[in-house]
Coordinates of C-alpha atoms and ligand atoms in Angstrom, one line a residue:
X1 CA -12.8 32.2 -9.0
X2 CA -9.5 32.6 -10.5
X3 CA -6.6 31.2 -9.0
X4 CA -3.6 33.8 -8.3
X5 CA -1.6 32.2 -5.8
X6 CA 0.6 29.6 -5.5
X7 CA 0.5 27.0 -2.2
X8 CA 2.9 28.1 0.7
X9 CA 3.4 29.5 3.9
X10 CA 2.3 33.3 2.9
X11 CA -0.8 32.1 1.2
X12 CA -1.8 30.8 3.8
X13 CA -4.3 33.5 5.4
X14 CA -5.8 33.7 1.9
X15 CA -7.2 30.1 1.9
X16 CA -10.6 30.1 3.1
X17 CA -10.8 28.9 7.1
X18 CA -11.8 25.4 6.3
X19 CA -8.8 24.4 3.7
X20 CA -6.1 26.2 6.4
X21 CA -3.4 23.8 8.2
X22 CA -4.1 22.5 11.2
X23 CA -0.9 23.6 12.2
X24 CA 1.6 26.3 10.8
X25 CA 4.6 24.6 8.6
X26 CA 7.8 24.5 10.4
X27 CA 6.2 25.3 14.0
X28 CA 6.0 21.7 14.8
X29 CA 9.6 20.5 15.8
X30 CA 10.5 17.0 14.0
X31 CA 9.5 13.9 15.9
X32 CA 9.0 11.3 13.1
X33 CA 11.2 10.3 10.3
X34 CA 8.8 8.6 7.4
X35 CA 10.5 6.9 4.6
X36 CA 8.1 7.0 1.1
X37 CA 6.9 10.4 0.5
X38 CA 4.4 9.2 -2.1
X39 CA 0.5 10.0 -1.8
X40 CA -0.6 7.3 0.6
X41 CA 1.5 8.5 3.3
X42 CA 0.4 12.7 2.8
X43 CA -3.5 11.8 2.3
X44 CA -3.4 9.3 5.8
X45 CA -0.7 9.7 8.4
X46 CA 0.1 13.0 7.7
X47 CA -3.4 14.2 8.3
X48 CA -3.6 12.3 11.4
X49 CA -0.6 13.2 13.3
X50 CA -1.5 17.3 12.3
X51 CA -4.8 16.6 14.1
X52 CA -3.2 14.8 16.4
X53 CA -0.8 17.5 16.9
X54 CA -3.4 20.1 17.0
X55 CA -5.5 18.4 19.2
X56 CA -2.8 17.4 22.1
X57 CA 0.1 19.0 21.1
X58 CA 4.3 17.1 21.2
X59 CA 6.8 17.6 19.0
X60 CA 5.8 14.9 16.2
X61 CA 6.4 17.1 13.2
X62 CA 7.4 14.7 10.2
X63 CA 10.9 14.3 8.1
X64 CA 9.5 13.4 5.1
X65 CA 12.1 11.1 3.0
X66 CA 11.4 10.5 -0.4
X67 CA 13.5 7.0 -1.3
X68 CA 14.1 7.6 -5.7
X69 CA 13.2 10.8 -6.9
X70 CA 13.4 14.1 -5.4
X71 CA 11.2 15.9 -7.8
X72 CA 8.8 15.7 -4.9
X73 CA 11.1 17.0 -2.5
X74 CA 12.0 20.3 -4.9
X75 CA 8.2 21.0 -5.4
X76 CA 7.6 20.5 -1.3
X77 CA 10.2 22.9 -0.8
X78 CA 8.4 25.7 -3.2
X79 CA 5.3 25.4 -1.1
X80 CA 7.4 25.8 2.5
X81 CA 6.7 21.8 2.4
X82 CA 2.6 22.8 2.3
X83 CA 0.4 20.6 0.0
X84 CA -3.6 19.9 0.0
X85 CA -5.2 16.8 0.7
X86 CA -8.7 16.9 -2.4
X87 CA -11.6 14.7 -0.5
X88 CA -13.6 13.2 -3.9
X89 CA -16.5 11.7 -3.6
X90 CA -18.4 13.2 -0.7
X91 CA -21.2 16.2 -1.3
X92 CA -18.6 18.7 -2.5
X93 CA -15.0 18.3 -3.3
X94 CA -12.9 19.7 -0.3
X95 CA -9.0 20.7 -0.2
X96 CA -7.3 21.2 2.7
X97 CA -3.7 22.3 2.8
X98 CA -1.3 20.4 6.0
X99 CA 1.7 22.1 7.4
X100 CA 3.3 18.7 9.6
X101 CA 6.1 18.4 7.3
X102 CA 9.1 19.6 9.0
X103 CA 11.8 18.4 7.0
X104 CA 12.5 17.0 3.6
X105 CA 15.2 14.1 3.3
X106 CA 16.3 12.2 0.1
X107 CA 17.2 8.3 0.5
X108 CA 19.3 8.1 -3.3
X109 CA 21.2 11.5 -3.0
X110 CA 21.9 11.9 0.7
X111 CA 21.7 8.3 2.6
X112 CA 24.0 9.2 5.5
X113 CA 21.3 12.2 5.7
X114 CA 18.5 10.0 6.5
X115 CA 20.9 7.8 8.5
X116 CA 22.0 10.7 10.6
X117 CA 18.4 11.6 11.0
X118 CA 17.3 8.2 12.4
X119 CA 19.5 8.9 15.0
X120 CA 19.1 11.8 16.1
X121 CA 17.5 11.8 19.8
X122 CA 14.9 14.0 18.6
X123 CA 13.6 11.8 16.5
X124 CA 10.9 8.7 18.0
X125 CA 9.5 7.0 15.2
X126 CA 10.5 5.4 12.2
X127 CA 7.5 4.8 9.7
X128 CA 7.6 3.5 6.3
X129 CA 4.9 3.3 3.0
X130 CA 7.1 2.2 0.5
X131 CA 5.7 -0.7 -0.7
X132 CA 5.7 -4.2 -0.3
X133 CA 8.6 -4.7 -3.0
X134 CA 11.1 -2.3 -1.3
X135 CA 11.3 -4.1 1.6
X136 CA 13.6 -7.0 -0.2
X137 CA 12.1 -9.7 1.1
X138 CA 10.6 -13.5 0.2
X139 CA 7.1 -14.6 0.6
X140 CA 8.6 -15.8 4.3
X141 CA 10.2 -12.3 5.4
X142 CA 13.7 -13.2 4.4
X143 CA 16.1 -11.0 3.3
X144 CA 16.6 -11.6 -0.7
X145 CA 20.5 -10.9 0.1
X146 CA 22.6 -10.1 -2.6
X147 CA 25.9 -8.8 -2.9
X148 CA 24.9 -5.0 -3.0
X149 CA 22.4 -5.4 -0.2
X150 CA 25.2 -7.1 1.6
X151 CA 27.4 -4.3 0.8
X152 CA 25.1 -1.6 1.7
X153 CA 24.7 -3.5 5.2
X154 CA 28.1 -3.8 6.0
X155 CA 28.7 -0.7 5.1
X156 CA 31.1 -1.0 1.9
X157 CA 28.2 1.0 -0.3
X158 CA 25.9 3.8 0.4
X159 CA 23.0 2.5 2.5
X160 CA 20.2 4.0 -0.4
X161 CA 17.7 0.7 0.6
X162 CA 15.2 0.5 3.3
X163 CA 16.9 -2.4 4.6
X164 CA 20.0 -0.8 5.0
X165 CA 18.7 2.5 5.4
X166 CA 16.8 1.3 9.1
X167 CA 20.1 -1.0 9.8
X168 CA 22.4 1.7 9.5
X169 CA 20.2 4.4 11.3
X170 CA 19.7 2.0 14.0
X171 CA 23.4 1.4 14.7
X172 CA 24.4 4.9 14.1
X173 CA 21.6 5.9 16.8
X174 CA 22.7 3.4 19.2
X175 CA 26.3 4.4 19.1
X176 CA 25.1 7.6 19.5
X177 CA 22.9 7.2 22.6
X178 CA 19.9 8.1 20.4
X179 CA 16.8 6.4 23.1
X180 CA 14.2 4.1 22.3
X181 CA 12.5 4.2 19.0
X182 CA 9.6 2.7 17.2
X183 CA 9.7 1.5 13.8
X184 CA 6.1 1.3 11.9
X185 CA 5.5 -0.2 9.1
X186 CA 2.6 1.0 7.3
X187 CA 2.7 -0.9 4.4
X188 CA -0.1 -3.5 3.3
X189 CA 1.9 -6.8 4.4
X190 CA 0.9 -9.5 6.6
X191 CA 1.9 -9.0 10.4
X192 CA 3.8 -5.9 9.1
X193 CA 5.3 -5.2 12.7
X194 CA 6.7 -8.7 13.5
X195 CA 7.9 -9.2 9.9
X196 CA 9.8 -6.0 9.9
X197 CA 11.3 -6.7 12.9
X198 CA 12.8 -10.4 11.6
X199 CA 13.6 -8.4 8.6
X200 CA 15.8 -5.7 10.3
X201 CA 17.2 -8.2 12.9
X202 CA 18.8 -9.9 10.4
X203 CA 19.9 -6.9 8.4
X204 CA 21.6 -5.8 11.5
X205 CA 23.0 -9.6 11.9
X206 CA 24.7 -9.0 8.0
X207 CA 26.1 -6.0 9.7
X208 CA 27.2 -8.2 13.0
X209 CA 25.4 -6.6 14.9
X210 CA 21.8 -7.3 16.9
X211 CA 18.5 -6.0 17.2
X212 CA 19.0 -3.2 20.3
X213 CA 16.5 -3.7 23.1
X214 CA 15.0 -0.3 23.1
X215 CA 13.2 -0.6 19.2
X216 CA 9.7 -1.7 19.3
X217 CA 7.9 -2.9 16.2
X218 CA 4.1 -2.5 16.3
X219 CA 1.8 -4.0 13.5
X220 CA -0.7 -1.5 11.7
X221 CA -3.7 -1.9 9.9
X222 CA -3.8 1.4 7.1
X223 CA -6.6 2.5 5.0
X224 CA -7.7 5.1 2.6
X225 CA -8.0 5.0 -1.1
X226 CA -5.3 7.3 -2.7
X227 CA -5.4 7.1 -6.3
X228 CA -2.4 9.0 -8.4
X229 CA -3.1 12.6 -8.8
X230 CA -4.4 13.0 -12.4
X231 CA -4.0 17.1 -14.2
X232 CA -7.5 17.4 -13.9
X233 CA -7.2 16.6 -10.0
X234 CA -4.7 19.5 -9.9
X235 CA -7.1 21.8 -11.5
X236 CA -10.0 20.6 -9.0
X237 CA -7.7 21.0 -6.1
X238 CA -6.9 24.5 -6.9
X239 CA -10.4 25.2 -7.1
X240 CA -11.1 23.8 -3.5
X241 CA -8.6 25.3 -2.2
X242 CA -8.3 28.7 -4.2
X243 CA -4.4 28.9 -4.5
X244 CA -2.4 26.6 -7.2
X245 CA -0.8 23.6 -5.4
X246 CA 2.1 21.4 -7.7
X247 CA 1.6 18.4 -5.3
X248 CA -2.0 17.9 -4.2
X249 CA -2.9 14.3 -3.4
X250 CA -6.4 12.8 -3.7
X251 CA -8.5 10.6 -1.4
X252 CA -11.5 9.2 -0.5
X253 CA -13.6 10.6 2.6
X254 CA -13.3 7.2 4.5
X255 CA -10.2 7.1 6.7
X256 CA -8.8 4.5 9.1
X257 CA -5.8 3.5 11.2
X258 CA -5.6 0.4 13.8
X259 CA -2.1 0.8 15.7
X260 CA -1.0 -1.5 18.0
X261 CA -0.4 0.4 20.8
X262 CA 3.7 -0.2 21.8
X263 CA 5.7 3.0 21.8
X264 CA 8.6 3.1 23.4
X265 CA 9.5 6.4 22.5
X266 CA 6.0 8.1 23.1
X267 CA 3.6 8.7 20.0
X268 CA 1.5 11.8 18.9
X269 CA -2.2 11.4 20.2
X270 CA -3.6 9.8 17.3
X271 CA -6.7 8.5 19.2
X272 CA -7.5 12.3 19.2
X273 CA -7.7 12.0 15.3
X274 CA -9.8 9.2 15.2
X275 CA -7.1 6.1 15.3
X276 CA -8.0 3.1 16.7
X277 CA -5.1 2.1 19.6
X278 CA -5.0 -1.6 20.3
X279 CA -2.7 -4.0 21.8
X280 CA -4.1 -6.8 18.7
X281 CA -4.1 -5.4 15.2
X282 CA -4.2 -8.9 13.5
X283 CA -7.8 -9.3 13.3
X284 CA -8.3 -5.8 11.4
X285 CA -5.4 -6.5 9.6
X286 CA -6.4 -9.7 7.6
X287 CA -9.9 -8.2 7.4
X288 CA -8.4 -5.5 5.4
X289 CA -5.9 -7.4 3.2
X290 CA -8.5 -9.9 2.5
X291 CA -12.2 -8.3 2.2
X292 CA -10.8 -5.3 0.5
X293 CA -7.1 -5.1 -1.0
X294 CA -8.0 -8.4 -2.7
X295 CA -11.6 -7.9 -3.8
X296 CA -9.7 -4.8 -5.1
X297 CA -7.0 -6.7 -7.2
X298 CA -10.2 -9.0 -8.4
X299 CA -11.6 -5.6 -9.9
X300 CA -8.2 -4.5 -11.2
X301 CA -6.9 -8.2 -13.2
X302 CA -10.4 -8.5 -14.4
X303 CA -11.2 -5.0 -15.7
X304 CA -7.9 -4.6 -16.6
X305 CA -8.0 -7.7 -19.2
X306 CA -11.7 -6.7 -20.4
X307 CA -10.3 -3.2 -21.3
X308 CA -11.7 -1.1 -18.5
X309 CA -9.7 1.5 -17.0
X310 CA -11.4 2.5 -14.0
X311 CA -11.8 0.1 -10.7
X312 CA -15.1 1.8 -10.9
X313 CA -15.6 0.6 -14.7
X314 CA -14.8 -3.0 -13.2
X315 CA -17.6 -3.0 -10.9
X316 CA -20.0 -1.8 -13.9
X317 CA -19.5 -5.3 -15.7
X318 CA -22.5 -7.1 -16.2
X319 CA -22.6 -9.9 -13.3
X320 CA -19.3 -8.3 -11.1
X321 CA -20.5 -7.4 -7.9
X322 CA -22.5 -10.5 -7.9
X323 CA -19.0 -12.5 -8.3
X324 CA -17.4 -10.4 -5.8
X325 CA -19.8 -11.1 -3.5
X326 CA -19.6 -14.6 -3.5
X327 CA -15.6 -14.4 -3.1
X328 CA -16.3 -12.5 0.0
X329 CA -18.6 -14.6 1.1
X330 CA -17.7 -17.9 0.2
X331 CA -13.6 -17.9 -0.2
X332 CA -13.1 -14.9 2.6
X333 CA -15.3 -14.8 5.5
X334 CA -14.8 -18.4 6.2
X335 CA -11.0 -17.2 6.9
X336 CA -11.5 -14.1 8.5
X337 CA -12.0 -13.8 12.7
X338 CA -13.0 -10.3 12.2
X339 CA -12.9 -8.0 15.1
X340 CA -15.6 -8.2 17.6
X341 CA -18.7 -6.7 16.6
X342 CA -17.7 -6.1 12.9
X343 CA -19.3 -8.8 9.9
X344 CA -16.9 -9.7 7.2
X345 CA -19.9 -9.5 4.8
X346 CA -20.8 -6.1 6.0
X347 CA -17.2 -4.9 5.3
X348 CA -17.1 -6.6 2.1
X349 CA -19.9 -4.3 1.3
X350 CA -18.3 -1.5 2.3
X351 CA -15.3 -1.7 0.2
X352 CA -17.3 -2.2 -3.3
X353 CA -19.5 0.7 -2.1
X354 CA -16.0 2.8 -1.6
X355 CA -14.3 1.2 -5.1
X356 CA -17.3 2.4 -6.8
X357 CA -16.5 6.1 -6.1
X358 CA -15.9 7.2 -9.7
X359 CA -14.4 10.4 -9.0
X360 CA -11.2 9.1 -7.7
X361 CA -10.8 8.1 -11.3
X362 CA -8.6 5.2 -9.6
X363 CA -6.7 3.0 -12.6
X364 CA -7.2 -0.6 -12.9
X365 CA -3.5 -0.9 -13.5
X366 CA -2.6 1.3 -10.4
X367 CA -4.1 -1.8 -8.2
X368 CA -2.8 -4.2 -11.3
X369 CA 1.1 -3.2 -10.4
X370 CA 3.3 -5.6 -8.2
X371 CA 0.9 -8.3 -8.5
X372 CA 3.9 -11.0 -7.3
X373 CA 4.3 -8.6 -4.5
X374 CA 0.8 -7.9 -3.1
X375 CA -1.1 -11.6 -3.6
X376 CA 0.9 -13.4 -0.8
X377 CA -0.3 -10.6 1.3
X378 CA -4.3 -10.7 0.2
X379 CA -5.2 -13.4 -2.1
X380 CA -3.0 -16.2 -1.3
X381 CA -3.5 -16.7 2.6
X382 CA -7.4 -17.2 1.7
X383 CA -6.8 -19.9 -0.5
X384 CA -4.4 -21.7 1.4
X385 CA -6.5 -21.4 4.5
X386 CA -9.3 -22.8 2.5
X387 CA -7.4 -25.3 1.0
X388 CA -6.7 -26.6 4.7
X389 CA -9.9 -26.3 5.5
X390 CA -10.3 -29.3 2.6
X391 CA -12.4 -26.5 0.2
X392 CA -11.9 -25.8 -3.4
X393 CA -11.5 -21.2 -3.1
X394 CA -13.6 -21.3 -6.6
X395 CA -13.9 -17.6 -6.9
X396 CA -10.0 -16.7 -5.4
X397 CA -8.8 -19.4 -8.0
X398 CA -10.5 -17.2 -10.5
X399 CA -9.0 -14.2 -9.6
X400 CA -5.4 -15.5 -9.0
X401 CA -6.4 -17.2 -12.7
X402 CA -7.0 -13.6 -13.9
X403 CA -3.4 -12.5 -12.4
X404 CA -2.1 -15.0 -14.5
X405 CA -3.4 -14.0 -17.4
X406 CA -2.4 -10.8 -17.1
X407 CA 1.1 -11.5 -16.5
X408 CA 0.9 -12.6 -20.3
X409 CA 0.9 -9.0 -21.1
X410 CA -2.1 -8.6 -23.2
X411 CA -6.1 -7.8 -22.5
X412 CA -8.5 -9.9 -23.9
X413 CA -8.9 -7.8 -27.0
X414 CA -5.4 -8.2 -27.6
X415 CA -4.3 -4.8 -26.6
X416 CA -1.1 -4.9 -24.6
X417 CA -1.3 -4.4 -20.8
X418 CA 2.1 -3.1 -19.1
X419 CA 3.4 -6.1 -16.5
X420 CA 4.6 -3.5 -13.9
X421 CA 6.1 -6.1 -11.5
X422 CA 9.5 -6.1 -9.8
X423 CA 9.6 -10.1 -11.1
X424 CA 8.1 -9.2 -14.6
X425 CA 11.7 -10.0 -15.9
X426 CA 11.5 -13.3 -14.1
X427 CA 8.0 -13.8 -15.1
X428 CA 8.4 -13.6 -19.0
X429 CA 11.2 -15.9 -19.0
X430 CA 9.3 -18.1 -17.1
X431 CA 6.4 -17.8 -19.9
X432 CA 8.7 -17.4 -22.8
X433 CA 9.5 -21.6 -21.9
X434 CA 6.2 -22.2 -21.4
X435 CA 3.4 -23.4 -24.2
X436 CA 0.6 -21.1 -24.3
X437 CA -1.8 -23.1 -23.1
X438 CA -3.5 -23.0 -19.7
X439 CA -2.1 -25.8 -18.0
X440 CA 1.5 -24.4 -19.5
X441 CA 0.5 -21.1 -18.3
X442 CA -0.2 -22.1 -15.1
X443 CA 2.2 -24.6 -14.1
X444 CA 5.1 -21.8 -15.6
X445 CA 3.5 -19.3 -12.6
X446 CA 3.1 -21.5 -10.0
X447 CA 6.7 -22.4 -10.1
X448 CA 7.6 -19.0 -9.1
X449 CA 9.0 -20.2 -5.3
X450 CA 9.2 -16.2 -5.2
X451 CA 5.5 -16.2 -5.0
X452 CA 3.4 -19.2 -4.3
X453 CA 5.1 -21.5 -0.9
X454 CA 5.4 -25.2 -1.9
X455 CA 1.8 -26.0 -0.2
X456 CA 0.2 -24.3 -2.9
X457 CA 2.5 -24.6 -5.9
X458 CA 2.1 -28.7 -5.1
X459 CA -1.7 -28.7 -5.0
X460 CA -3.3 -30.5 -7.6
X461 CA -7.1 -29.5 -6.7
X462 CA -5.4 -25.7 -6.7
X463 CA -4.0 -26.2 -10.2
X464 CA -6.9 -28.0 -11.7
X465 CA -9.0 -25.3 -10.7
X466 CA -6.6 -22.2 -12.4
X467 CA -6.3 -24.5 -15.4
X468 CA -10.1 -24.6 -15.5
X469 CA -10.7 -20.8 -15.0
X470 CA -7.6 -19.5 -17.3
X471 CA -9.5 -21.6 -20.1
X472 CA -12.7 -20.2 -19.4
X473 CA -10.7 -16.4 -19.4
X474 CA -9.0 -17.4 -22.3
X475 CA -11.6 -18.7 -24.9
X476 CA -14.3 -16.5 -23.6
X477 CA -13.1 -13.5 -22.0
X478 CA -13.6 -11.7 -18.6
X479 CA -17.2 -9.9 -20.0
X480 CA -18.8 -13.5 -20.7
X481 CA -17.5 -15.2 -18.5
X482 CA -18.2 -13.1 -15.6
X483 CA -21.8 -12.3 -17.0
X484 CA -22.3 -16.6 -17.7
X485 CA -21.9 -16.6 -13.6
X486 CA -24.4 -14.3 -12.7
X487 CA -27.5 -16.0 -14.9
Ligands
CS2_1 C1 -4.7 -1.0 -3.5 C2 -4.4 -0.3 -2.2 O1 -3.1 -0.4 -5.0 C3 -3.5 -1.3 -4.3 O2 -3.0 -2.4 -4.3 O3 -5.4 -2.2 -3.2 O4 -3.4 0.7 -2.4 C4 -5.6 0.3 -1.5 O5 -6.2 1.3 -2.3 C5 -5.3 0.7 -0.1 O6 -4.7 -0.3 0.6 C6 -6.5 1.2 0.6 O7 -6.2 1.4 1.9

């Protein structure tokens, strides 16, 4: 079928029945301001607060803010703010178009816009994906203050960070009466509620100011694979959905959300889209950074450095899934209190059954990117745990060994790999003193105090082990040396 129209509200009755919004763009009055328009946030809690919308009704429509570039913003506004959501991997590829934007913001060209919007009474919730690195913050949740950031919180620059972004909004709603509020993080970090709350309390202390009492901060546990869109996802969403759509984004069919359940402001009805309401997310929470977003940084560093692009390549090396396995089994679960009634080896499962979808065409260096940022979060708790526990993590040394490879910038066949890190600065200097060696590799990386907490950066068995596995990765490669562990 050719594909004459383009994505937008007069297209609409053209789309066959089963691609159609859930609910009509700009019918839902704004309820939500949500920082980080990227794919993540329009392929998961989009889709669940338009069914939750369309299931119970409220005014929960979403202000979506896009923090850098507006070229998202400009291309939203083409389509009335409509794009599709492409499902790969199920019987049939399926596009469906959702209407809950209701307004478009931009963080770097209108701050006090955003600002103004975070106050207004209308508005409940606060949420954020805009990854671990925006938030500014050490391993331990601190501010990384410097003199911009300070400026930005006192209010002596434009407030274009998410720091200062939720400070300022925060103060500007509470001078202006604005009600209680809940801020959700929906980012993949450790005790994401608590942690944004010590981090915007002490934004708002910069500022002289305090936390006000009406702002709740409730953890989350996200999931859903959302690969970038690749041209020929474009072309297969147009198919799917029979009109031409600039912005589709792509996902897997599984979808989850665990919210802990502390709203101050009221919520949409996400239970009625299939959310899980709680009042404890933590056990879902380490589940998920550790029996999935690590297992998937093990794929990415080791595909990455034996010159496979896709995650799903990774899991095709001779001997992989039989190495992944034992990480889960051995260096996870033993850390894990999962929730009740769910196995951490089961899950484990699941997540190399959903890495090996192939039609996501997910990138190895996609999951590779802001490795300082995202190992605290799901490697490095396991191995520290296990280290406590008087155990050698065998298989998360080997993985955190692969890391540090990669951070040399080149695969095992020598081609280059891109270190797309907000440290990589840091981290070549660091490896520009260092000898080339493993131990020099090693001990240059686990100096970084930005990364690794003095527990682990001091740990001899810890170091001994890297040293071991970057030699191994080094004079034999990730293929042999991941197929030698499987015979
Ligand atoms: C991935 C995650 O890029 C990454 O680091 O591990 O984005 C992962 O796909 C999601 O957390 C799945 O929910």
């Amino acid at each position: 079928m050719a594909v004459t129209y383009r994505l937008g509200r007069d297209a609409i009755s053209a789309l066959p029945q089963r691609s159609r919004p859930a609910v009509q763009p700009g019918e839902v009055r704004p309820g939500i301001v949500h920082l980080g328009l990227g794919a993540f946030h329009r392929a998961h809690q989009a889709v669940f607060t338009e069914d939750a919308v369309a299931a119970s009704g409220g005014d929960w429509g979403i202000v979506g803010v896009a923090p850098r570039s507006r070229v998202i913003i400009d291309q939203l506004r083409e389509q009335d703010g409509l794009y599709s959501v492409l499902t790969l991997g199920g019987a049939e590829d399926e596009a469906r178009a959702i209407g809950i934007l209701a307004g478009l913001g931009h963080a770097a060209g209108d701050p006090y816009g955003v600002v103004s919007a975070i106050a207004d009474p209308g508005i409940r919730i606060v949420s954020m994906t805009v990854t671990e690195k925006a938030y500014r913050m050490d391993p331990d949740g601190r501010l990384l203050l410097d003199d911009e950031l300070r400026a930005q919180l006192t209010g002596a620059a434009p407030p274009v960070s998410v720091p200062a972004l939720l400070a300022r909004g925060l103060l500007r709603r509470q001078a202006a009466g604005g009600g209680p509020l809940t801020v959700l993080c929906c980012d993949n970090l450790m005790a994401n509620g608590p942690r944004i709350q010590g981090l915007v309390s002490q934004a708002l202390e910069v500022a002289g100011a305090q936390l006000p009492a009406d702002v709740a901060f409730p953890a989350t546990m996200v999931d859903r694979i959302v690969p970038a869109t690749s041209p020929d996802h474009r072309r297969r969403a147009a198919l799917a959905l029979g009109a031409d759509d600039a912005v589709p984004v792509v996902a897997e069919p599984f979808t989850q959300w665990v919210i802990e359940d502390r709203f101050p402001g009221g919520r949409p009805d996400w239970a009625a889209a299939g959310a899980v309401l709680t009042d404890d997310v933590t056990p879902w929470e380490t589940l998920k950074l550790r029996a999935l977003n690590a297992v998937h940084s093990a794929c990415a560093y080791l595909g990455a450095l034996a010159g496979r692009e896709l995650i799903a390549d990774s899991l095709e090396l001779p001997g992989m899934p039989g190495l992944l396995r034992r990480f889960i089994a051995e260096d996870i679960a033993p850390t894990v209190e999962p929730p009740p009634g769910v196995s951490v080896i089961e899950y484990g499962e699941s997540s190399l059954a959903r890495f090996a979808n192939r039609e996501l065409g997910h990138r190895n260096i996609q999951v590779a990117m802001d490795g300082s940022q995202k190992l605290p979060h799901r490697l490095l708790g396991s191995i520290a745990d296990r280290r406590e526990a008087g155990a050698v993590p065998v298989w998360a040394a080997l993985v955190l060994a692969a890391w540090m490879r990669f951070a040399r910038g080149y695969g095992d066949s020598g081609a280059s790999l891109p270190l797309d890190d907000p440290l990589a600065d840091r981290i070549r200097a660091v490896l520009a003193g260092a000898p080339d060696t493993p131990a020099g590799t090693v001990d240059a990386l686990l100096g970084l105090s930005e990364v690794f907490p003095p527990s682990l950066a001091g740990d001899d068995v810890l170091r001994a082990e890297l040293i071991r596995w970057y030699g191994e990765l080094a004079r034999h490669g990730v293929e042999a040396t991941v197929r030698g562990l499987s015979s």
